[in-house]
GROMACS .gro file of C-alpha atoms in nm:
model
  387
    1MET     CA    1   2.320  -0.143  19.076
    2LYS     CA    2   1.934   0.022  19.060
    3ASP     CA    3   2.033   0.337  19.138
    4VAL     CA    4   2.315   0.313  18.760
    5GLN     CA    5   2.007   0.255  18.619
    6ASP     CA    6   1.797   0.535  18.715
    7ASN     CA    7   2.033   0.778  18.639
    8ARG     CA    8   2.060   0.645  18.285
    9THR     CA    9   1.709   0.712  18.244
   10LEU     CA   10   1.809   1.048  18.291
   11ALA     CA   11   2.084   1.051  18.079
   12LYS     CA   12   1.848   0.941  17.765
   13ALA     CA   13   1.637   1.206  17.867
   14ALA     CA   14   1.888   1.503  17.897
   15SER     CA   15   2.179   1.318  17.626
   16PRO     CA   16   2.188   1.650  17.373
   17GLY     CA   17   1.864   1.485  17.090
   18ASN     CA   18   1.652   1.582  17.421
   19ALA     CA   19   1.563   1.998  17.253
   20ALA     CA   20   1.518   2.011  17.678
   21ALA     CA   21   1.841   2.000  17.669
   22GLY     CA   22   2.094   1.950  17.402
   23GLN     CA   23   2.428   1.893  17.363
   24ILE     CA   24   2.626   1.875  17.819
   25VAL     CA   25   2.870   2.059  17.817
   26LEU     CA   26   3.156   1.960  18.062
   27VAL     CA   27   3.332   2.288  18.157
   28LEU     CA   28   3.621   2.324  18.437
   29GLN     CA   29   3.798   2.596  18.582
   30GLY     CA   30   4.112   2.615  18.615
   31GLY     CA   31   4.243   2.515  19.065
   32GLY     CA   32   4.526   2.281  19.064
   33ALA     CA   33   4.555   2.016  19.328
   34LEU     CA   34   4.146   2.109  19.381
   35GLY     CA   35   4.062   1.945  19.040
   36SER     CA   36   4.019   1.626  19.184
   37TYR     CA   37   3.715   1.775  19.298
   38GLN     CA   38   3.629   1.779  18.869
   39ALA     CA   39   3.707   1.397  18.867
   40GLY     CA   40   3.441   1.280  18.976
   41VAL     CA   41   3.224   1.529  18.862
   42TYR     CA   42   3.298   1.324  18.532
   43GLN     CA   43   3.275   0.963  18.663
   44ALA     CA   44   2.952   1.041  18.837
   45LEU     CA   45   2.801   1.171  18.442
   46CYS     CA   46   3.030   0.860  18.296
   47GLU     CA   47   2.862   0.618  18.537
   48ALA     CA   48   2.524   0.795  18.482
   49GLY     CA   49   2.629   0.733  18.110
   50ILE     CA   50   2.604   1.085  17.962
   51GLU     CA   51   2.949   1.132  17.865
   52PRO     CA   52   2.966   1.529  17.741
   53ASP     CA   53   2.959   1.711  17.340
   54TRP     CA   54   3.238   1.934  17.419
   55ILE     CA   55   3.450   2.017  17.793
   56ILE     CA   56   3.581   2.320  17.824
   57GLY     CA   57   3.912   2.346  18.036
   58THR     CA   58   4.201   2.667  18.232
   59SER     CA   59   4.465   2.490  18.348
   60ILE     CA   60   4.394   2.168  18.590
   61GLY     CA   61   4.123   2.185  18.398
   62ALA     CA   62   4.183   2.148  18.061
   63ILE     CA   63   4.460   1.873  18.166
   64ASN     CA   64   4.099   1.667  18.319
   65ALA     CA   65   3.957   1.752  18.050
   66ALA     CA   66   4.254   1.663  17.708
   67LEU     CA   67   4.224   1.287  18.044
   68ILE     CA   68   3.901   1.263  17.892
   69ALA     CA   69   3.907   1.374  17.537
   70GLY     CA   70   4.219   1.210  17.451
   71ASN     CA   71   4.056   0.866  17.593
   72THR     CA   72   3.773   0.601  17.469
   73PRO     CA   73   3.486   0.626  17.601
   74GLU     CA   74   3.570   0.244  17.857
   75ASN     CA   75   3.941   0.466  17.948
   76ARG     CA   76   3.803   0.746  18.029
   77LEU     CA   77   3.755   0.683  18.441
   78ALA     CA   78   4.068   0.505  18.446
   79ARG     CA   79   4.317   0.755  18.257
   80LEU     CA   80   4.164   0.982  18.526
   81ARG     CA   81   4.212   0.726  18.769
   82GLU     CA   82   4.611   0.661  18.718
   83PHE     CA   83   4.671   1.039  18.634
   84TRP     CA   84   4.608   1.124  19.044
   85LYS     CA   85   4.725   0.870  19.125
   86ARG     CA   86   5.030   0.989  18.997
   87MET     CA   87   4.926   1.336  19.158
   88GLU     CA   88   4.954   1.180  19.537
   89GLN     CA   89   5.234   1.331  19.775
   90ASN     CA   90   5.368   1.194  19.966
   91PRO     CA   91   5.662   1.317  20.203
   92GLY     CA   92   5.817   0.991  20.382
   93TRP     CA   93   5.660   1.028  20.744
   94SER     CA   94   5.452   1.200  20.906
   95PHE     CA   95   5.361   1.308  21.240
   96PRO     CA   96   4.946   1.246  21.336
   97ASN     CA   97   4.949   1.326  21.691
   98LEU     CA   98   5.221   1.623  21.722
   99PHE     CA   99   4.938   1.918  21.642
  100THR     CA  100   4.633   1.966  21.433
  101GLY     CA  101   4.734   2.027  21.125
  102PHE     CA  102   5.121   1.956  21.154
  103ASN     CA  103   5.132   1.687  20.902
  104GLU     CA  104   4.887   1.949  20.619
  105LYS     CA  105   5.244   2.219  20.690
  106LEU     CA  106   5.476   1.931  20.603
  107ALA     CA  107   5.267   1.865  20.314
  108TYR     CA  108   5.271   2.167  20.182
  109TRP     CA  109   5.619   2.247  20.222
  110SER     CA  110   5.706   1.886  20.036
  111ALA     CA  111   5.616   2.006  19.788
  112VAL     CA  112   5.721   2.374  19.757
  113THR     CA  113   6.114   2.218  19.838
  114ASN     CA  114   6.135   1.850  19.598
  115GLY     CA  115   5.790   1.968  19.391
  116ILE     CA  116   5.509   1.709  19.254
  117PRO     CA  117   5.655   1.303  19.054
  118GLY     CA  118   5.509   1.351  18.742
  119PHE     CA  119   5.414   1.688  18.714
  120PHE     CA  120   5.686   1.967  18.849
  121THR     CA  121   6.013   1.980  18.983
  122PRO     CA  122   6.232   2.303  19.148
  123ASN     CA  123   6.410   2.434  18.869
  124PRO     CA  124   6.751   2.590  19.071
  125LEU     CA  125   6.837   2.863  18.908
  126ALA     CA  126   6.499   3.054  18.961
  127HIS     CA  127   6.686   3.104  19.280
  128ALA     CA  128   7.012   3.274  19.132
  129GLY     CA  129   6.902   3.664  19.143
  130ASP     CA  130   6.559   3.777  18.973
  131ASN     CA  131   6.740   3.936  18.682
  132TYR     CA  132   6.972   3.619  18.595
  133PRO     CA  133   6.907   3.539  18.213
  134LEU     CA  134   6.704   3.247  18.245
  135GLY     CA  135   6.520   3.248  17.910
  136ALA     CA  136   6.154   3.266  17.797
  137ASP     CA  137   6.118   2.969  17.819
  138GLN     CA  138   6.231   2.892  18.118
  139ALA     CA  139   6.198   3.216  18.342
  140GLY     CA  140   5.987   3.002  18.588
  141TYR     CA  141   5.967   2.867  18.984
  142TYR     CA  142   5.986   2.481  18.886
  143SER     CA  143   6.022   2.241  18.517
  144THR     CA  144   5.633   2.145  18.414
  145ALA     CA  145   5.865   1.854  18.272
  146PRO     CA  146   5.783   1.544  18.395
  147LEU     CA  147   5.309   1.697  18.389
  148GLU     CA  148   5.464   1.727  18.017
  149ARG     CA  149   5.603   1.367  17.986
  150THR     CA  150   5.262   1.229  18.201
  151LEU     CA  151   5.063   1.354  17.953
  152SER     CA  152   5.220   1.168  17.702
  153GLU     CA  153   5.157   0.907  17.848
  154LEU     CA  154   4.809   0.912  17.923
  155VAL     CA  155   4.633   1.213  17.630
  156ASP     CA  156   4.604   1.042  17.302
  157PHE     CA  157   4.630   1.325  17.073
  158GLU     CA  158   4.489   1.217  16.789
  159LEU     CA  159   4.216   1.069  16.966
  160VAL     CA  160   4.139   1.497  17.077
  161ASN     CA  161   4.136   1.651  16.734
  162ARG     CA  162   3.848   1.383  16.606
  163CYS     CA  163   3.654   1.628  16.840
  164THR     CA  164   3.454   1.326  16.989
  165PRO     CA  165   3.404   1.524  17.254
  166ARG     CA  166   3.520   1.873  17.097
  167LEU     CA  167   3.766   2.021  17.326
  168THR     CA  168   3.846   2.369  17.418
  169VAL     CA  169   4.122   2.534  17.637
  170GLY     CA  170   4.159   2.824  17.757
  171ALA     CA  171   4.522   3.005  17.756
  172ALA     CA  172   4.629   3.401  17.782
  173HIS     CA  173   4.940   3.526  17.565
  174VAL     CA  174   5.193   3.664  17.723
  175ARG     CA  175   5.245   3.925  17.540
  176THR     CA  176   4.882   4.052  17.492
  177SER     CA  177   4.665   3.940  17.763
  178GLN     CA  178   4.442   3.865  17.570
  179MET     CA  179   4.229   3.541  17.588
  180ARG     CA  180   4.318   3.248  17.391
  181TYR     CA  181   4.043   2.972  17.374
  182PHE     CA  182   4.232   2.662  17.152
  183ASP     CA  183   3.931   2.445  17.032
  184SER     CA  184   3.977   2.114  16.811
  185ARG     CA  185   3.682   2.230  16.593
  186ASP     CA  186   3.855   2.474  16.403
  187SER     CA  187   4.258   2.365  16.428
  188GLN     CA  188   4.519   2.124  16.555
  189LEU     CA  189   4.535   2.075  16.980
  190GLY     CA  190   4.793   1.888  17.120
  191LEU     CA  191   5.027   1.840  17.425
  192LYS     CA  192   5.197   2.191  17.420
  193HIS     CA  193   4.827   2.358  17.408
  194ILE     CA  194   4.774   2.233  17.730
  195MET     CA  195   5.066   2.254  17.845
  196ALA     CA  196   5.043   2.627  17.778
  197SER     CA  197   4.687   2.620  17.965
  198GLY     CA  198   4.883   2.539  18.306
  199ALA     CA  199   5.137   2.786  18.270
  200LEU     CA  200   5.066   2.904  18.573
  201PRO     CA  201   5.354   3.181  18.619
  202PRO     CA  202   5.561   3.288  18.821
  203ALA     CA  203   5.561   2.887  18.958
  204PHE     CA  204   5.555   2.754  18.574
  205PRO     CA  205   5.767   2.870  18.256
  206ALA     CA  206   5.549   3.040  17.989
  207VAL     CA  207   5.473   2.790  17.664
  208ARG     CA  208   5.556   2.855  17.299
  209ILE     CA  209   5.242   2.814  17.009
  210ASP     CA  210   5.371   2.925  16.672
  211GLY     CA  211   5.609   3.101  16.838
  212GLU     CA  212   5.436   3.313  17.101
  213LEU     CA  213   5.455   3.275  17.459
  214TYR     CA  214   5.148   3.164  17.693
  215TRP     CA  215   5.040   3.185  18.047
  216ASP     CA  216   4.801   2.980  18.211
  217GLY     CA  217   4.470   3.070  18.060
  218GLY     CA  218   4.240   3.142  18.482
  219ILE     CA  219   4.538   3.413  18.541
  220LEU     CA  220   4.269   3.584  18.291
  221SER     CA  221   3.969   3.360  18.306
  222ASN     CA  222   3.982   3.097  18.532
  223THR     CA  223   3.609   2.988  18.481
  224PRO     CA  224   3.573   2.960  18.088
  225THR     CA  225   3.184   2.909  18.100
  226GLU     CA  226   3.210   3.246  17.856
  227ALA     CA  227   3.351   3.051  17.544
  228VAL     CA  228   2.953   2.829  17.535
  229PHE     CA  229   2.803   3.264  17.485
  230ASP     CA  230   3.014   3.326  17.326
  231ASP     CA  231   3.053   3.018  17.027
  232CYS     CA  232   2.930   3.058  16.662
  233PRO     CA  233   2.664   2.861  16.560
  234ARG     CA  234   2.521   2.837  16.969
  235LYS     CA  235   2.360   2.585  17.035
  236ASP     CA  236   2.071   2.465  17.302
  237SER     CA  237   2.323   2.297  17.612
  238LEU     CA  238   2.283   2.195  17.957
  239ILE     CA  239   2.609   2.272  18.080
  240PHE     CA  240   2.820   2.153  18.358
  241ALA     CA  241   2.971   2.439  18.495
  242VAL     CA  242   3.223   2.262  18.790
  243HIS     CA  243   3.377   2.539  19.033
  244LEU     CA  244   3.720   2.500  19.250
  245TRP     CA  245   3.712   2.811  19.390
  246ASN     CA  246   3.400   2.916  19.600
  247PRO     CA  247   3.248   3.257  19.552
  248SER     CA  248   3.116   3.331  19.819
  249GLY     CA  249   3.200   3.383  20.219
  250SER     CA  250   3.260   3.505  20.556
  251GLU     CA  251   3.488   3.758  20.676
  252PRO     CA  252   3.805   3.672  20.669
  253THR     CA  253   3.966   3.742  21.061
  254THR     CA  254   4.311   3.481  21.100
  255MET     CA  255   4.572   3.629  20.825
  256ALA     CA  256   4.518   3.248  20.687
  257GLU     CA  257   4.192   3.354  20.590
  258VAL     CA  258   4.223   3.600  20.433
  259LEU     CA  259   4.491   3.418  20.244
  260ASN     CA  260   4.215   3.221  20.173
  261ARG     CA  261   3.913   3.446  20.146
  262HIS     CA  262   4.204   3.608  19.901
  263LYS     CA  263   4.294   3.290  19.675
  264ASP     CA  264   3.870   3.201  19.608
  265VAL     CA  265   3.755   3.571  19.544
  266GLN     CA  266   4.073   3.587  19.343
  267TYR     CA  267   4.014   3.262  19.119
  268SER     CA  268   3.681   3.299  19.074
  269SER     CA  269   3.641   3.488  18.823
  270ARG     CA  270   3.315   3.694  18.859
  271ILE     CA  271   3.087   3.414  18.812
  272ALA     CA  272   2.770   3.534  18.987
  273SER     CA  273   2.857   3.825  18.714
  274HIS     CA  274   2.924   3.661  18.384
  275ILE     CA  275   2.655   3.421  18.471
  276ALA     CA  276   2.331   3.787  18.507
  277ARG     CA  277   2.537   3.979  18.170
  278GLN     CA  278   2.490   3.713  17.995
  279GLN     CA  279   2.092   3.621  18.050
  280GLN     CA  280   2.029   3.952  18.000
  281ALA     CA  281   2.117   3.922  17.720
  282HIS     CA  282   2.014   3.597  17.573
  283ARG     CA  283   1.640   3.735  17.742
  284LEU     CA  284   1.652   4.024  17.497
  285ARG     CA  285   1.839   3.803  17.216
  286HIS     CA  286   1.456   3.616  17.287
  287VAL     CA  287   1.273   3.907  17.315
  288ILE     CA  288   1.428   4.007  16.945
  289ASN     CA  289   1.336   3.651  16.799
  290GLN     CA  290   0.942   3.639  16.965
  291LEU     CA  291   0.863   4.053  16.872
  292ALA     CA  292   1.041   3.918  16.468
  293ALA     CA  293   0.668   3.715  16.527
  294ARG     CA  294   0.459   3.941  16.474
  295LEU     CA  295   0.597   4.121  16.295
  296PRO     CA  296   0.384   4.103  15.941
  297GLU     CA  297   0.492   3.886  15.749
  298ALA     CA  298   0.585   4.122  15.438
  299GLU     CA  299   0.826   4.295  15.664
  300ARG     CA  300   0.898   4.003  15.831
  301ASN     CA  301   1.049   3.936  15.482
  302SER     CA  302   1.218   4.291  15.399
  303GLU     CA  303   1.586   4.323  15.432
  304ALA     CA  304   1.635   4.551  15.653
  305VAL     CA  305   1.471   4.346  15.928
  306ARG     CA  306   1.547   4.025  15.817
  307GLU     CA  307   1.899   4.188  16.009
  308LEU     CA  308   1.778   4.351  16.256
  309ALA     CA  309   1.578   4.065  16.318
  310SER     CA  310   1.892   3.806  16.342
  311TYR     CA  311   2.001   3.961  16.663
  312GLY     CA  312   1.738   3.730  16.842
  313CYS     CA  313   1.811   3.382  16.918
  314PRO     CA  314   1.594   3.050  17.005
  315THR     CA  315   1.902   2.917  17.210
  316ARG     CA  316   1.834   2.785  17.614
  317MET     CA  317   2.159   2.718  17.781
  318HIS     CA  318   2.017   2.577  18.090
  319VAL     CA  319   2.399   2.576  18.329
  320VAL     CA  320   2.418   2.345  18.682
  321ARG     CA  321   2.695   2.477  18.869
  322LEU     CA  322   2.880   2.230  19.122
  323LEU     CA  323   3.156   2.368  19.377
  324ALA     CA  324   3.377   2.179  19.521
  325PRO     CA  325   3.342   2.180  19.976
  326GLN     CA  326   3.602   2.329  20.193
  327LEU     CA  327   3.755   2.121  20.387
  328GLU     CA  328   3.856   2.120  20.702
  329ARG     CA  329   4.107   2.308  20.814
  330GLU     CA  330   4.180   2.383  20.459
  331ASN     CA  331   4.352   2.758  20.395
  332HIS     CA  332   4.561   2.945  20.095
  333THR     CA  333   4.788   2.623  20.040
  334LYS     CA  334   4.485   2.441  19.904
  335ASP     CA  335   4.553   2.430  19.530
  336ILE     CA  336   4.864   2.268  19.650
  337ASP     CA  337   4.725   1.974  19.835
  338PHE     CA  338   4.785   1.669  19.678
  339SER     CA  339   4.775   1.393  19.960
  340ARG     CA  340   4.607   1.095  19.909
  341SER     CA  341   4.302   1.224  20.115
  342GLY     CA  342   4.298   1.505  19.950
  343ILE     CA  343   4.265   1.399  19.583
  344MET     CA  344   3.981   1.188  19.749
  345GLN     CA  345   3.798   1.358  19.987
  346ARG     CA  346   3.756   1.583  19.654
  347TRP     CA  347   3.677   1.343  19.401
  348GLU     CA  348   3.433   1.185  19.676
  349ALA     CA  349   3.292   1.577  19.650
  350GLY     CA  350   3.179   1.559  19.305
  351TYR     CA  351   3.047   1.255  19.288
  352ALA     CA  352   2.827   1.320  19.524
  353HIS     CA  353   2.719   1.611  19.449
  354THR     CA  354   2.694   1.482  19.097
  355ARG     CA  355   2.435   1.198  19.163
  356ALA     CA  356   2.299   1.458  19.415
  357VAL     CA  357   2.226   1.654  19.032
  358LEU     CA  358   2.104   1.415  18.826
  359ASP     CA  359   1.890   1.216  19.086
  360ARG     CA  360   1.669   1.602  19.039
  361SER     CA  361   1.788   1.681  18.732
  362PRO     CA  362   1.661   1.995  18.712
  363TRP     CA  363   1.678   2.161  18.411
  364ILE     CA  364   1.403   1.951  18.293
  365GLY     CA  365   1.077   2.101  18.308
  366GLU     CA  366   0.880   2.417  18.185
  367PHE     CA  367   1.022   2.759  18.206
  368ASP     CA  368   0.999   3.172  18.139
  369PRO     CA  369   0.984   3.145  17.758
  370LEU     CA  370   1.202   3.413  17.743
  371SER     CA  371   1.511   3.254  17.969
  372GLY     CA  372   1.757   3.137  17.781
  373VAL     CA  373   2.010   3.132  18.036
  374ILE     CA  374   1.838   2.984  18.352
  375LEU     CA  375   2.119   2.853  18.699
  376HIS     CA  376   2.041   2.568  18.879
  377GLU     CA  377   2.280   2.597  19.204
  378GLN     CA  378   2.360   2.338  19.326
  379MET     CA  379   2.281   2.297  19.628
  380GLN     CA  380   1.862   2.463  19.603
  381LEU     CA  381   1.892   2.303  19.279
  382MET     CA  382   1.605   2.613  19.185
  383PRO     CA  383   1.625   2.759  18.909
  384GLN     CA  384   1.778   3.171  18.892
  385ALA     CA  385   1.576   3.353  18.556
  386ALA     CA  386   1.682   3.717  18.473
  387GLU     CA  387   1.375   3.942  18.584
   0.00000   0.00000   0.00000
């Protein structure tokens, strides 16, 4: 209980009313079964009395985000638990002493052949031939009708559209290859928007919204932190960026390692380079702001200078990056590891990592006044600002 009370003190220090923090933003990456890590992150925030003002998600991140935004604060954690309980895969038999990794392979093939109750089921017609006319709305190896029913039971979209918290989900426009962010601040969100954000091809069919087809946003940008940086108007922010795929890793020496590393590289979305570019851009905005302040008042108030000064920005964004761990014997099938043990291990890791971050509160302190974006890594929790 004392730990929770201590964390509530930290929450107060990091509340949106505190200029050292600003709005609380939770950014949730896509990654299938790895998303249980995000639920653990939210549990730790919730217990510390920290509720996000804005949640941005892609794929499984959009689903977790909807479960949070679409429920009252006292019910959010229970809804997350209910969802992940429904996702648990129970193959019906196991052989714990046969050989190492056998049960994991058994669970994988069970998911591939039978689907996951409450999430997806096989689409037999998808195996009728590559050119069989399934139709644009049904072209996928699986049907996500079970997920649609699950979310309709667990998410209240009337609450979502109250915009407390604000919800943004990313999806890829099929015809134009453009990323589209659907935002509850700007329009009404519904079940289809969440389904579209998680419609990963070729497994799942695209989802039609306003006559247009959308796929999983993760195929274009699996780490939607860009939505915060590009928001208008920008605000001081404390951003918890929850990553499921490791951008760094060792050189693979086996085909299993190649397949695993390939997925990490593909879906980590070059987040390090994105953050570095944003650090540079925001530093320049701070420079412009300070240069404008040094001009004589008569020049500062001229129309030409006001227009140039408008490119400046005084906001500061602290990005706290939380990274899901690699479990023992984890491989390239980890994103469909819906085993009870896999879900619980990742959930517990998310909880522990976030508790550690809250204990450190690295966003509290003095920082370079020219640094507009400050990155705090999960492990060392030391600020990294652009030079």
